[in-house]
Amino acid sequence: MNFVCNFPFISIIITLFSGPLCTILSGKWAKRVNEAVIVIVGILSACVLGYVGGTGEAFVYRMGHFPAPWGNEIRVGVLEAFMGFFFCVIMLLCMVAGAREREEEIEESKQNLYYVMVNLLLCSLLALIYTNDLFTAYVFVEINTISACGLIMIRQNGRTIEAATRYMIMSLLGSGLLLLGLCFLYDLTGHLLMSNIKEQVHILAQTGQYHIPLMVSVGLMSVGLAMKSALYPFHAWLPDAYGYSTLSSAAILSSLVSKGYIFLLIKIFYRVVGFEVLTGSKVANVLFVFGIIGMIMGSLNAMQEDQITRMIAYSSVAQIGYIYMGIGLATQEGMVASIYHVISHGATKSLLFVAASGLTAASAGGTRYRNLAGSGYRNKLAGIAFTVGSLSMVGMPMFSGFISKLFFAQAAVGHAHKMLPTFIALAISTILNAAYFMKMVISIYSPRYGGNEEEDASYAVQDGWNYGEVSHKEMRRNGGKVIFMKDQPVKAAALICFIVLNFILGLNSEPIIRMIQKGLAMFG
Amino acid sequence: MSLGNLVGNYEEAVAMILFGIGFSNLLLQKNLIKKIIGLNIMDTATYLFLALKGYIEGRKAPVVVDGVQSVEAYVNPIPSGLVLTGIVVSVSVTALMLSLTIRLYRRYHTLDLDEISTQLKKEGK
């Protein structure tokens, strides 16, 4: 066995042990350890990706060298390695971009605890991606939930504690259902390793034995994971959790945490249940319907929202709806589109959160439409980044959002019952997305002083200006402090990386799509 | 159907009913402590289900005593192992929920989640 095969296990262990290590370090050192760990794990994942891409087949790593039905296994294909790498990149960018906010918003004595949570979060995400054992997956789902809860409530105010409580309640309901579904499946098949369960499920499906318990189990697991990843009716905790937590938490939660659960669900569909059994069941239709409702309701809620972070959070609800709609199509193309959207949304949503915080900082902390007017001029890079993110979310060509919408539409073509609803939902959702994202973009590029003399005068008084003495250009800049790129070089670099990532995903999607297809073929 | 089978299914039905009770309590109760009790009932019901499934009539716990090494003499230890893991998880999430509840109670002097939301709206932050 090649030495590279140890890397997935090593990355999980490094992240797992660096968590407790951070409890005894000072905040500054914990930050360094955390960044180093993310970089190392990213490099290791890239090596694994290169190796698996070269051999062209997935490898199985036996933990403790116990043979198949007894031991615990890690199984890595192209898609898993790529996801591990991608999650590391996004997490590093989020952590780097939110460093200043963390220092301001988290108490001095609790700084290092934040990095404990982040390390454990990365550990659980990696384990969810790599593991081949259902019960291990369940345990790491819980670790993921607990550390995500820590990320929300590290910034101590009433809102975040309430949001963390609501998040925990929803997550626990979801994991209860997941655990029950898993026990059913274990009871039916007698195995915990995914590949072994699949063999048994295949036999059960052929003989038609235990059909109802099998479907109940698949349903329970799907609903459980859907609840945890905030599919529409279970999203109540999401806007507060994303809207009021510190910047890097919001970015990581929106772009990684829910994606880990979705990835696990896709893995369960392919490797545990088997795709043929899934297509034969009605479970996918339920996910499809809720996905479509989520796409539209999420956008409608976002339109009513006045505050920028909460608007972006509601937009996440809509995007998760897209992903579940793709899964619900229950075709190979639908899955490819969903996984591409997981990647594209992960890159775009974190960009939007970082850009939004830049705009807020340039508007004296104001987060509403009116406060943000003209902030695109005051913080140019954040303005550009927000525009790029918005265009991507709306689905403009050249940006990553367009590619995923295109693939969703292509996947739906020729589907007997689901083609028309998908097209209609995509169209409506795109219009709604455009309505609220473009409203925000126009708002950040419109001068705060609009020409209506009375209103302008009242704003000028608020801002402490003597209206009439200064030119419009100066006034447009006013209303907050002007932020240049050189003031925040790290954040600027992170934003530029996000923008570049978005363009790469949008303009160069072909190799990624091919890799997802290859990865899915290795999945089974 | 033999009587043993019927009795077995009866116990599993109890486990499922308990799960339902716990689930709906966690979802619908307003009081945070009652929610946590619901959570524990739900988790325990799952462990009951697992333990039931792992037990084979007439066999013993898998601890070798008196030199009996036949596989037929013992039950499968894995379900018990799963239950133990599950209990660990459940204890830690319960502790986390309780600590969150304490925080909320100190701040808002109530355990009612809806009332906490109303107070938050009044604060207007």
XYZ file of C-alpha atoms in Angstrom:
649
model
C 0.000 0.000 0.000
C 1.314 3.387 -0.967
C 2.273 5.794 1.812
C -0.187 8.367 0.459
C -3.025 6.054 1.546
C -2.265 6.964 5.154
C -2.901 10.649 4.505
C -6.690 10.742 5.021
C -6.291 9.055 8.390
C -3.379 11.320 9.297
C -5.387 14.442 8.433
C -8.271 13.322 10.654
C -5.910 12.554 13.533
C -3.969 15.836 13.200
C -7.140 17.908 13.327
C -8.568 15.810 16.159
C -5.507 16.228 18.380
C -4.852 19.856 17.527
C -8.292 20.624 19.005
C -7.425 19.690 22.625
C -3.924 21.120 22.090
C -5.444 24.564 21.507
C -7.090 24.542 24.945
C -3.687 24.956 26.618
C -2.308 27.513 24.156
C -2.811 31.253 24.150
C -5.176 32.718 21.584
C -2.345 33.872 19.353
C -0.619 30.489 19.254
C -3.879 28.640 18.886
C -4.529 30.738 15.794
C -1.160 29.812 14.338
C -1.663 26.112 15.109
C -5.083 26.243 13.544
C -3.863 27.876 10.338
C -0.940 25.478 10.105
C -3.242 22.495 10.569
C -5.610 23.671 7.859
C -2.730 24.244 5.449
C -1.166 20.836 6.219
C -4.460 19.024 5.827
C -5.079 20.895 2.583
C -1.705 19.792 1.223
C -2.280 16.200 2.345
C -5.702 16.172 0.683
C -4.167 17.549 -2.506
C -1.607 14.702 -2.462
C -4.392 12.163 -1.978
C -6.315 13.771 -4.821
C -3.286 13.500 -7.074
C -2.729 9.879 -6.100
C -6.337 8.768 -6.555
C -6.590 10.711 -9.796
C -3.504 8.850 -11.011
C -4.599 5.320 -10.080
C -8.140 5.944 -11.205
C -9.788 3.862 -8.499
C -10.842 4.352 -4.903
C -8.741 2.817 -2.147
C -9.808 1.387 1.177
C -7.807 2.050 4.314
C -8.462 -0.453 7.086
C -8.210 1.026 10.553
C -6.130 -1.298 12.725
C -5.972 -3.796 9.858
C -9.094 -5.684 10.853
C -10.661 -7.254 7.755
C -13.887 -6.022 6.228
C -17.003 -6.968 8.168
C -15.434 -6.278 11.578
C -13.030 -3.392 11.205
C -13.567 0.289 10.631
C -12.654 1.652 7.223
C -11.799 4.814 5.393
C -12.600 4.850 1.716
C -11.269 7.537 -0.561
C -12.061 8.278 -4.170
C -11.503 11.355 -6.304
C -14.582 13.148 -5.037
C -13.784 12.620 -1.354
C -10.210 13.839 -1.790
C -11.370 16.859 -3.758
C -13.985 17.730 -1.142
C -11.391 17.467 1.615
C -9.120 19.810 -0.303
C -11.902 22.236 -1.160
C -13.185 22.399 2.422
C -9.653 23.201 3.628
C -9.251 26.007 1.094
C -12.578 27.607 1.985
C -11.996 27.209 5.700
C -8.552 28.796 5.503
C -9.917 31.762 3.542
C -12.804 32.204 5.994
C -10.494 32.058 9.007
C -8.026 34.509 7.498
C -10.704 36.945 6.416
C -12.444 36.968 9.787
C -9.362 37.331 11.992
C -9.891 41.007 12.818
C -13.575 40.542 13.663
C -12.738 37.608 15.908
C -10.286 39.684 17.886
C -12.849 42.414 18.366
C -15.886 40.305 19.094
C -14.606 37.394 21.171
C -13.452 37.835 24.733
C -9.718 37.649 25.233
C -9.886 34.580 27.476
C -12.030 32.668 24.990
C -9.965 33.275 21.861
C -8.238 29.908 21.976
C -11.519 28.041 22.531
C -12.681 29.247 19.153
C -9.814 27.428 17.474
C -10.628 24.257 19.429
C -14.061 24.367 17.835
C -12.722 25.084 14.359
C -10.219 22.228 14.520
C -12.855 19.799 15.716
C -15.200 21.033 13.032
C -12.625 20.367 10.339
C -11.933 16.961 11.877
C -15.586 15.981 11.791
C -16.023 17.274 8.248
C -13.045 15.228 7.069
C -14.324 12.156 8.891
C -17.778 12.592 7.343
C -16.181 12.804 3.933
C -13.797 9.867 4.281
C -15.458 7.311 6.540
C -16.916 4.090 5.222
C -18.683 3.208 8.444
C -22.216 4.407 9.154
C -21.945 4.568 12.922
C -18.668 6.460 12.783
C -20.449 8.881 10.484
C -23.182 9.322 13.117
C -20.658 10.039 15.878
C -18.874 12.633 13.752
C -22.207 14.187 12.783
C -22.707 14.855 16.484
C -19.195 16.259 16.887
C -19.909 18.502 13.931
C -23.134 19.727 15.541
C -21.510 20.447 18.898
C -18.572 22.345 17.415
C -20.860 24.306 15.082
C -22.935 25.250 18.124
C -19.747 26.501 19.770
C -18.948 28.596 16.705
C -22.357 30.271 16.876
C -22.336 31.078 20.579
C -18.714 32.171 20.981
C -19.850 35.744 20.427
C -21.858 36.186 23.566
C -25.120 38.034 23.210
C -28.739 37.055 23.650
C -29.335 36.513 19.966
C -26.508 34.077 19.422
C -27.317 32.008 22.503
C -30.927 31.768 21.431
C -29.857 30.901 17.891
C -27.470 28.252 19.210
C -30.270 26.736 21.298
C -32.620 26.623 18.324
C -29.842 25.170 16.192
C -29.153 22.469 18.767
C -32.834 21.547 19.018
C -33.242 21.196 15.242
C -29.963 19.312 14.933
C -30.819 16.937 17.739
C -34.165 16.150 16.158
C -32.318 15.428 12.937
C -29.654 13.276 14.528
C -32.316 11.348 16.479
C -33.977 10.440 13.196
C -30.624 9.625 11.591
C -29.688 7.338 14.464
C -33.015 5.545 14.337
C -32.759 5.061 10.568
C -29.255 3.749 10.999
C -30.363 1.278 13.687
C -33.137 0.035 11.390
C -30.615 -0.509 8.638
C -28.200 -2.275 10.957
C -31.040 -4.422 12.166
C -32.006 -5.363 8.599
C -28.553 -6.019 7.207
C -26.348 -6.823 10.195
C -23.521 -4.621 8.941
C -22.185 -1.178 9.703
C -19.700 -0.803 6.861
C -21.298 0.989 3.954
C -20.133 -1.374 1.212
C -21.318 -4.455 3.134
C -24.694 -2.903 3.830
C -25.086 -2.195 0.135
C -24.586 -5.851 -0.797
C -27.254 -6.885 1.681
C -29.627 -4.102 0.638
C -29.194 -5.251 -2.945
C -30.281 -8.767 -1.992
C -33.219 -7.412 -0.001
C -34.285 -5.236 -2.918
C -34.147 -8.161 -5.328
C -36.149 -10.511 -3.152
C -38.529 -7.766 -2.063
C -38.078 -8.811 1.548
C -38.463 -6.189 4.285
C -39.402 -3.596 1.712
C -41.258 -1.297 4.102
C -38.621 -1.220 6.889
C -35.967 -0.539 4.279
C -37.880 2.422 2.880
C -38.634 3.701 6.402
C -34.957 3.556 7.193
C -33.954 5.435 4.026
C -36.665 7.994 4.717
C -35.560 8.519 8.318
C -31.943 9.027 7.341
C -32.834 11.447 4.525
C -35.168 13.518 6.669
C -32.691 13.528 9.543
C -29.853 14.845 7.396
C -32.175 17.263 5.589
C -33.190 18.720 8.966
C -29.576 19.135 9.959
C -28.651 20.872 6.728
C -31.574 23.342 7.055
C -33.867 22.269 4.247
C -36.778 24.688 4.038
C -39.266 23.969 6.818
C -36.423 23.306 9.279
C -34.532 26.539 8.690
C -35.876 28.663 11.574
C -32.556 28.773 13.410
C -30.514 29.711 10.370
C -30.942 33.494 9.900
C -30.132 34.319 13.526
C -27.256 31.859 13.669
C -25.653 33.232 10.507
C -26.737 36.818 10.988
C -25.394 37.477 14.478
C -22.395 35.188 14.894
C -18.901 36.432 14.168
C -17.819 36.682 10.524
C -15.702 33.557 10.180
C -18.365 31.499 11.977
C -21.078 32.702 9.638
C -18.947 32.038 6.568
C -17.865 28.571 7.731
C -21.341 27.564 8.887
C -23.002 28.597 5.666
C -20.455 27.221 3.259
C -19.146 24.092 5.018
C -21.205 22.721 7.892
C -24.466 22.117 6.061
C -22.477 20.834 3.057
C -20.877 18.103 5.150
C -24.319 16.664 5.909
C -25.379 16.913 2.285
C -22.241 15.106 1.204
C -22.959 12.356 3.750
C -26.504 12.044 2.422
C -25.274 11.681 -1.155
C -22.763 9.119 0.055
C -25.499 7.183 1.834
C -27.591 7.196 -1.333
C -24.752 5.873 -3.457
C -22.793 3.635 -1.174
C -25.287 2.408 1.406
C -28.669 2.275 -0.241
C -27.558 1.968 -3.820
C -28.768 4.269 -6.539
C -31.198 1.769 -8.085
C -33.026 1.310 -4.789
C -33.214 5.076 -4.364
C -34.639 5.703 -7.821
C -37.201 2.994 -7.181
C -38.360 4.625 -3.945
C -40.459 7.719 -3.384
C -38.013 9.261 -0.901
C -36.335 11.336 -3.592
C -39.660 12.870 -4.594
C -40.178 14.188 -1.070
C -36.751 15.822 -1.110
C -37.542 17.239 -4.561
C -40.772 18.867 -3.408
C -39.250 20.372 -0.276
C -36.241 21.516 -2.282
C -38.481 23.427 -4.686
C -40.542 24.961 -1.892
C -37.297 25.962 -0.184
C -35.943 27.605 -3.349
C -38.932 29.903 -3.584
C -39.726 30.495 0.088
C -36.082 31.157 0.972
C -35.898 33.845 -1.688
C -39.219 35.380 -0.655
C -38.024 35.594 2.948
C -34.757 37.117 1.793
C -36.658 39.803 -0.104
C -38.459 40.895 3.025
C -35.223 41.095 4.967
C -33.736 44.520 5.471
C -30.471 43.502 7.021
C -27.645 42.366 4.790
C -26.338 39.326 6.706
C -29.821 37.981 7.360
C -30.646 38.437 3.690
C -27.595 36.387 2.723
C -28.578 33.787 5.318
C -32.061 33.429 3.835
C -30.484 33.131 0.427
C -28.643 30.077 1.839
C -32.022 28.481 2.526
C -32.885 28.944 -1.139
C -29.544 27.544 -2.303
C -29.922 24.459 -0.095
C -33.295 24.055 -1.761
C -31.484 23.945 -5.136
C -29.175 21.214 -3.891
C -32.029 19.078 -2.590
C -33.946 19.619 -5.813
C -30.973 18.176 -7.706
C -30.776 15.200 -5.346
C -34.526 14.783 -5.675
C -34.282 14.376 -9.449
C -32.702 10.994 -8.586
C -30.636 10.875 -11.752
C -26.899 10.799 -12.221
C -26.969 14.258 -13.836
C -29.005 15.669 -10.971
C -26.431 14.446 -8.461
C -23.580 15.939 -10.479
C -25.393 19.266 -10.569
C -26.041 19.098 -6.831
C -22.430 18.381 -5.976
C -21.289 21.157 -8.286
C -23.695 23.470 -6.526
C -22.321 22.394 -3.145
C -18.913 23.562 -4.346
C -20.143 26.696 -6.087
C -22.349 27.753 -3.177
C -19.551 27.048 -0.712
C -17.244 29.391 -2.589
C -19.838 32.102 -3.217
C -21.625 32.291 0.124
C -18.448 32.719 2.121
C -17.383 35.432 -0.348
C -20.690 37.222 0.224
C -20.376 37.090 4.000
C -16.824 38.450 3.938
C -17.744 41.176 1.461
C -20.838 42.108 3.489
C -18.728 42.539 6.599
C -16.382 44.797 4.659
C -19.293 46.929 3.513
C -20.706 47.082 7.039
C -17.348 48.167 8.401
C -17.316 50.988 5.856
C -20.755 52.148 6.976
C -20.084 52.697 10.666
C -21.492 49.281 11.552
C -24.865 49.840 9.875
C -26.303 46.698 8.303
C -29.519 47.908 6.705
C -30.112 48.973 3.108
C -30.079 52.665 3.888
C -26.914 52.516 6.016
C -25.084 50.684 3.279
C -25.839 53.213 0.549
C -22.639 54.228 -1.178
C -20.529 51.739 0.764
C -19.324 50.218 -2.524
C -17.393 53.445 -3.064
C -16.019 53.536 0.440
C -14.685 49.996 0.398
C -14.043 49.346 -3.281
C -12.805 45.781 -3.085
C -15.662 44.627 -0.847
C -18.081 46.318 -3.244
C -16.625 44.484 -6.227
C -16.568 41.209 -4.296
C -20.176 41.604 -3.253
C -21.162 42.321 -6.835
C -19.319 39.232 -8.063
C -20.976 37.084 -5.390
C -24.391 38.494 -6.178
C -24.026 37.953 -9.894
C -22.925 34.402 -9.218
C -25.927 33.780 -6.961
C -28.286 35.205 -9.563
C -26.711 32.984 -12.205
C -24.920 35.295 -14.613
C -22.767 33.577 -17.232
C -19.040 33.594 -16.377
C -19.819 33.043 -12.689
C -20.069 29.725 -10.901
C -23.779 30.060 -10.107
C -24.594 30.032 -13.804
C -22.914 26.683 -14.362
C -24.827 24.985 -11.576
C -28.139 26.403 -12.795
C -27.303 25.242 -16.300
C -26.568 21.740 -15.040
C -29.737 21.634 -12.952
C -31.744 22.539 -16.038
C -29.905 19.998 -18.201
C -30.420 17.303 -15.584
C -34.135 17.978 -15.567
C -34.521 17.775 -19.360
C -36.335 14.632 -20.349
C -37.463 13.814 -16.842
C -41.079 12.723 -17.188
C -42.722 14.453 -14.239
C -40.086 16.680 -12.779
C -38.956 18.632 -15.856
C -41.626 21.311 -15.812
C -41.612 21.988 -12.040
C -37.815 22.262 -12.111
C -37.830 24.772 -14.970
C -40.567 26.864 -13.393
C -38.874 26.843 -9.990
C -35.505 27.747 -11.530
C -37.058 30.635 -13.433
C -38.995 32.029 -10.476
C -36.075 31.583 -8.128
C -33.670 33.324 -10.507
C -35.982 36.319 -10.779
C -36.375 36.484 -7.007
C -32.613 36.158 -6.499
C -32.025 38.948 -8.954
C -34.642 41.090 -7.233
C -33.016 41.079 -3.815
C -29.351 40.752 -4.719
C -29.474 43.440 -7.386
C -31.411 45.693 -5.025
C -28.527 45.392 -2.592
C -25.886 45.913 -5.280
C -27.669 49.015 -6.560
C -27.981 50.236 -3.009
C -24.277 49.934 -2.256
C -23.438 51.843 -5.427
C -25.981 54.590 -5.058
C -24.912 57.764 -3.299
C -26.415 58.267 0.082
C -27.353 61.752 -0.917
C -29.761 61.244 -3.737
C -30.855 64.687 -4.892
C -33.978 65.022 -2.758
C -32.924 68.100 -0.839
C -34.880 67.519 2.350
C -33.807 63.903 2.788
C -30.213 64.729 1.966
C -30.200 67.480 4.516
C -31.552 65.180 7.204
C -28.898 62.545 6.434
C -26.233 65.231 6.441
C -27.321 66.328 9.891
C -27.135 62.702 11.075
C -23.643 62.442 9.686
C -22.589 65.752 11.176
C -22.141 67.507 7.827
C -23.115 70.959 6.860
C -25.160 70.223 3.764
C -24.408 72.523 0.877
C -20.772 73.114 1.682
C -19.383 69.900 0.260
C -19.470 68.373 -3.174
C -21.559 65.337 -3.979
C -18.517 63.195 -4.441
C -17.372 63.888 -0.928
C -20.842 63.275 0.408
C -21.075 59.970 -1.356
C -17.956 58.885 0.436
C -19.279 60.107 3.710
C -21.452 58.131 6.094
C -18.727 55.843 7.249
C -15.048 55.450 7.159
C -13.324 54.841 3.878
C -11.462 51.543 3.815
C -8.578 51.028 1.452
C -7.104 47.707 0.475
C -3.812 48.508 2.159
C -5.528 48.953 5.528
C -6.552 45.322 5.601
C -4.117 43.466 3.380
C -5.006 39.993 4.668
C -8.694 40.430 4.223
C -8.168 41.967 0.808
C -6.034 38.989 -0.226
C -8.720 36.583 1.001
C -11.389 38.473 -0.925
C -9.298 38.420 -4.096
C -8.758 34.668 -3.659
C -12.524 34.186 -3.279
C -13.200 36.222 -6.426
C -10.592 34.285 -8.390
C -12.014 31.002 -7.095
C -15.427 32.064 -8.281
C -14.152 32.877 -11.738
C -12.237 29.595 -11.927
C -15.392 27.687 -11.036
C -17.415 29.714 -13.494
C -15.078 29.764 -16.482
C -13.313 26.465 -16.058
C -16.059 24.157 -14.882
C -15.381 21.367 -17.368
C -12.567 19.560 -15.459
C -14.444 19.862 -12.174
C -17.602 18.416 -13.662
C -15.613 15.576 -15.198
C -13.989 14.924 -11.846
C -17.348 14.849 -10.078
C -18.623 12.327 -12.635
C -15.533 10.217 -12.174
C -15.814 10.509 -8.402
C -19.448 9.439 -8.439
C -18.511 6.410 -10.532
C -15.951 5.496 -7.867
C -18.488 6.078 -5.132
C -20.542 2.905 -5.379
C -46.298 -16.482 14.369
C -44.862 -17.769 17.573
C -45.590 -16.133 20.873
C -41.914 -15.159 21.319
C -42.004 -13.224 18.057
C -45.106 -11.379 19.148
C -43.588 -10.434 22.470
C -40.461 -9.231 20.712
C -42.427 -6.997 18.372
C -44.419 -5.691 21.296
C -41.239 -4.438 22.942
C -40.042 -2.764 19.775
C -43.401 -1.088 19.404
C -42.906 0.321 22.904
C -39.498 1.618 21.862
C -41.026 3.348 18.834
C -43.830 4.888 20.899
C -41.252 6.206 23.358
C -39.270 7.626 20.443
C -42.382 9.395 19.206
C -43.079 10.823 22.659
C -39.521 12.072 23.018
C -39.420 13.494 19.492
C -42.650 15.429 19.825
C -41.614 16.743 23.235
C -38.327 18.005 21.863
C -40.098 19.590 18.921
C -43.235 21.020 20.488
C -42.600 21.833 24.150
C -41.928 25.481 24.887
C -40.103 24.848 28.132
C -36.419 24.201 27.558
C -36.060 21.693 30.409
C -39.008 19.699 29.066
C -37.375 19.784 25.649
C -34.214 18.294 27.129
C -36.239 15.598 28.882
C -37.832 14.852 25.505
C -34.378 14.581 23.969
C -33.344 12.045 26.576
C -36.495 9.983 26.152
C -35.929 9.967 22.379
C -32.311 8.836 22.660
C -33.087 6.228 25.296
C -35.838 4.789 23.114
C -33.303 4.309 20.337
C -30.945 2.521 22.724
C -33.785 0.330 23.923
C -34.461 -0.580 20.301
C -30.795 -1.374 19.672
C -30.485 -3.397 22.858
C -33.609 -5.377 21.942
C -32.263 -6.114 18.506
C -28.931 -7.223 19.895
C -30.334 -9.690 22.396
C -30.721 -13.335 21.513
C -32.894 -15.390 23.818
C -30.926 -17.718 26.067
C -27.462 -16.360 25.315
C -25.187 -14.495 27.658
C -23.256 -11.254 27.599
C -19.997 -11.730 25.638
C -17.657 -12.131 28.573
C -15.770 -15.440 28.582
C -16.378 -17.232 31.895
C -15.841 -20.887 32.840
C -13.845 -21.419 29.659
C -16.900 -21.495 27.360
C -15.596 -20.235 24.022
C -18.387 -21.319 21.681
C -19.781 -18.448 19.621
C -23.245 -19.882 20.173
C -23.104 -19.139 23.888
C -22.903 -15.359 23.617
C -24.790 -12.462 22.027
C -23.217 -10.108 19.512
C -21.367 -7.395 21.456
C -21.621 -4.748 18.715
C -25.145 -3.465 19.510
C -24.122 -2.999 23.135
C -21.045 -1.152 21.944
C -23.235 1.077 19.784
C -25.510 1.783 22.740
C -22.514 2.781 24.855
C -21.227 5.129 22.138
C -24.707 6.554 21.783
C -24.963 7.173 25.525
C -21.690 9.109 25.452
C -22.975 11.279 22.617
C -26.298 11.806 24.337
C -24.657 12.797 27.633
C -22.500 15.409 25.928
C -25.317 17.001 23.930
C -27.507 17.019 27.050
C -24.751 18.807 28.964
C -24.411 21.353 26.178
C -28.168 21.943 26.044
C -28.322 22.374 29.822
C -25.489 24.892 29.780
C -27.237 26.857 27.034
C -30.425 26.766 29.083
C -28.607 28.143 32.128
C -27.177 30.976 30.030
C -30.579 31.853 28.652
C -32.221 31.664 32.073
C -29.666 33.977 33.644
C -30.190 36.497 30.899
C -33.959 36.400 30.459
C -35.250 34.792 33.693
C -37.501 32.408 31.847
C -37.295 28.935 30.361
C -39.931 29.593 27.719
C -38.209 29.746 24.331
C -41.027 31.721 22.718
C -40.932 34.310 25.452
C -37.179 34.638 25.038
C -37.761 35.338 21.340
C -40.332 38.012 22.195
C -37.912 39.658 24.608
C -35.207 39.580 21.957
C -37.518 41.300 19.484
C -38.278 43.962 22.089
C -34.581 44.568 22.587
C -34.559 45.124 18.858
C -30.990 44.079 18.279
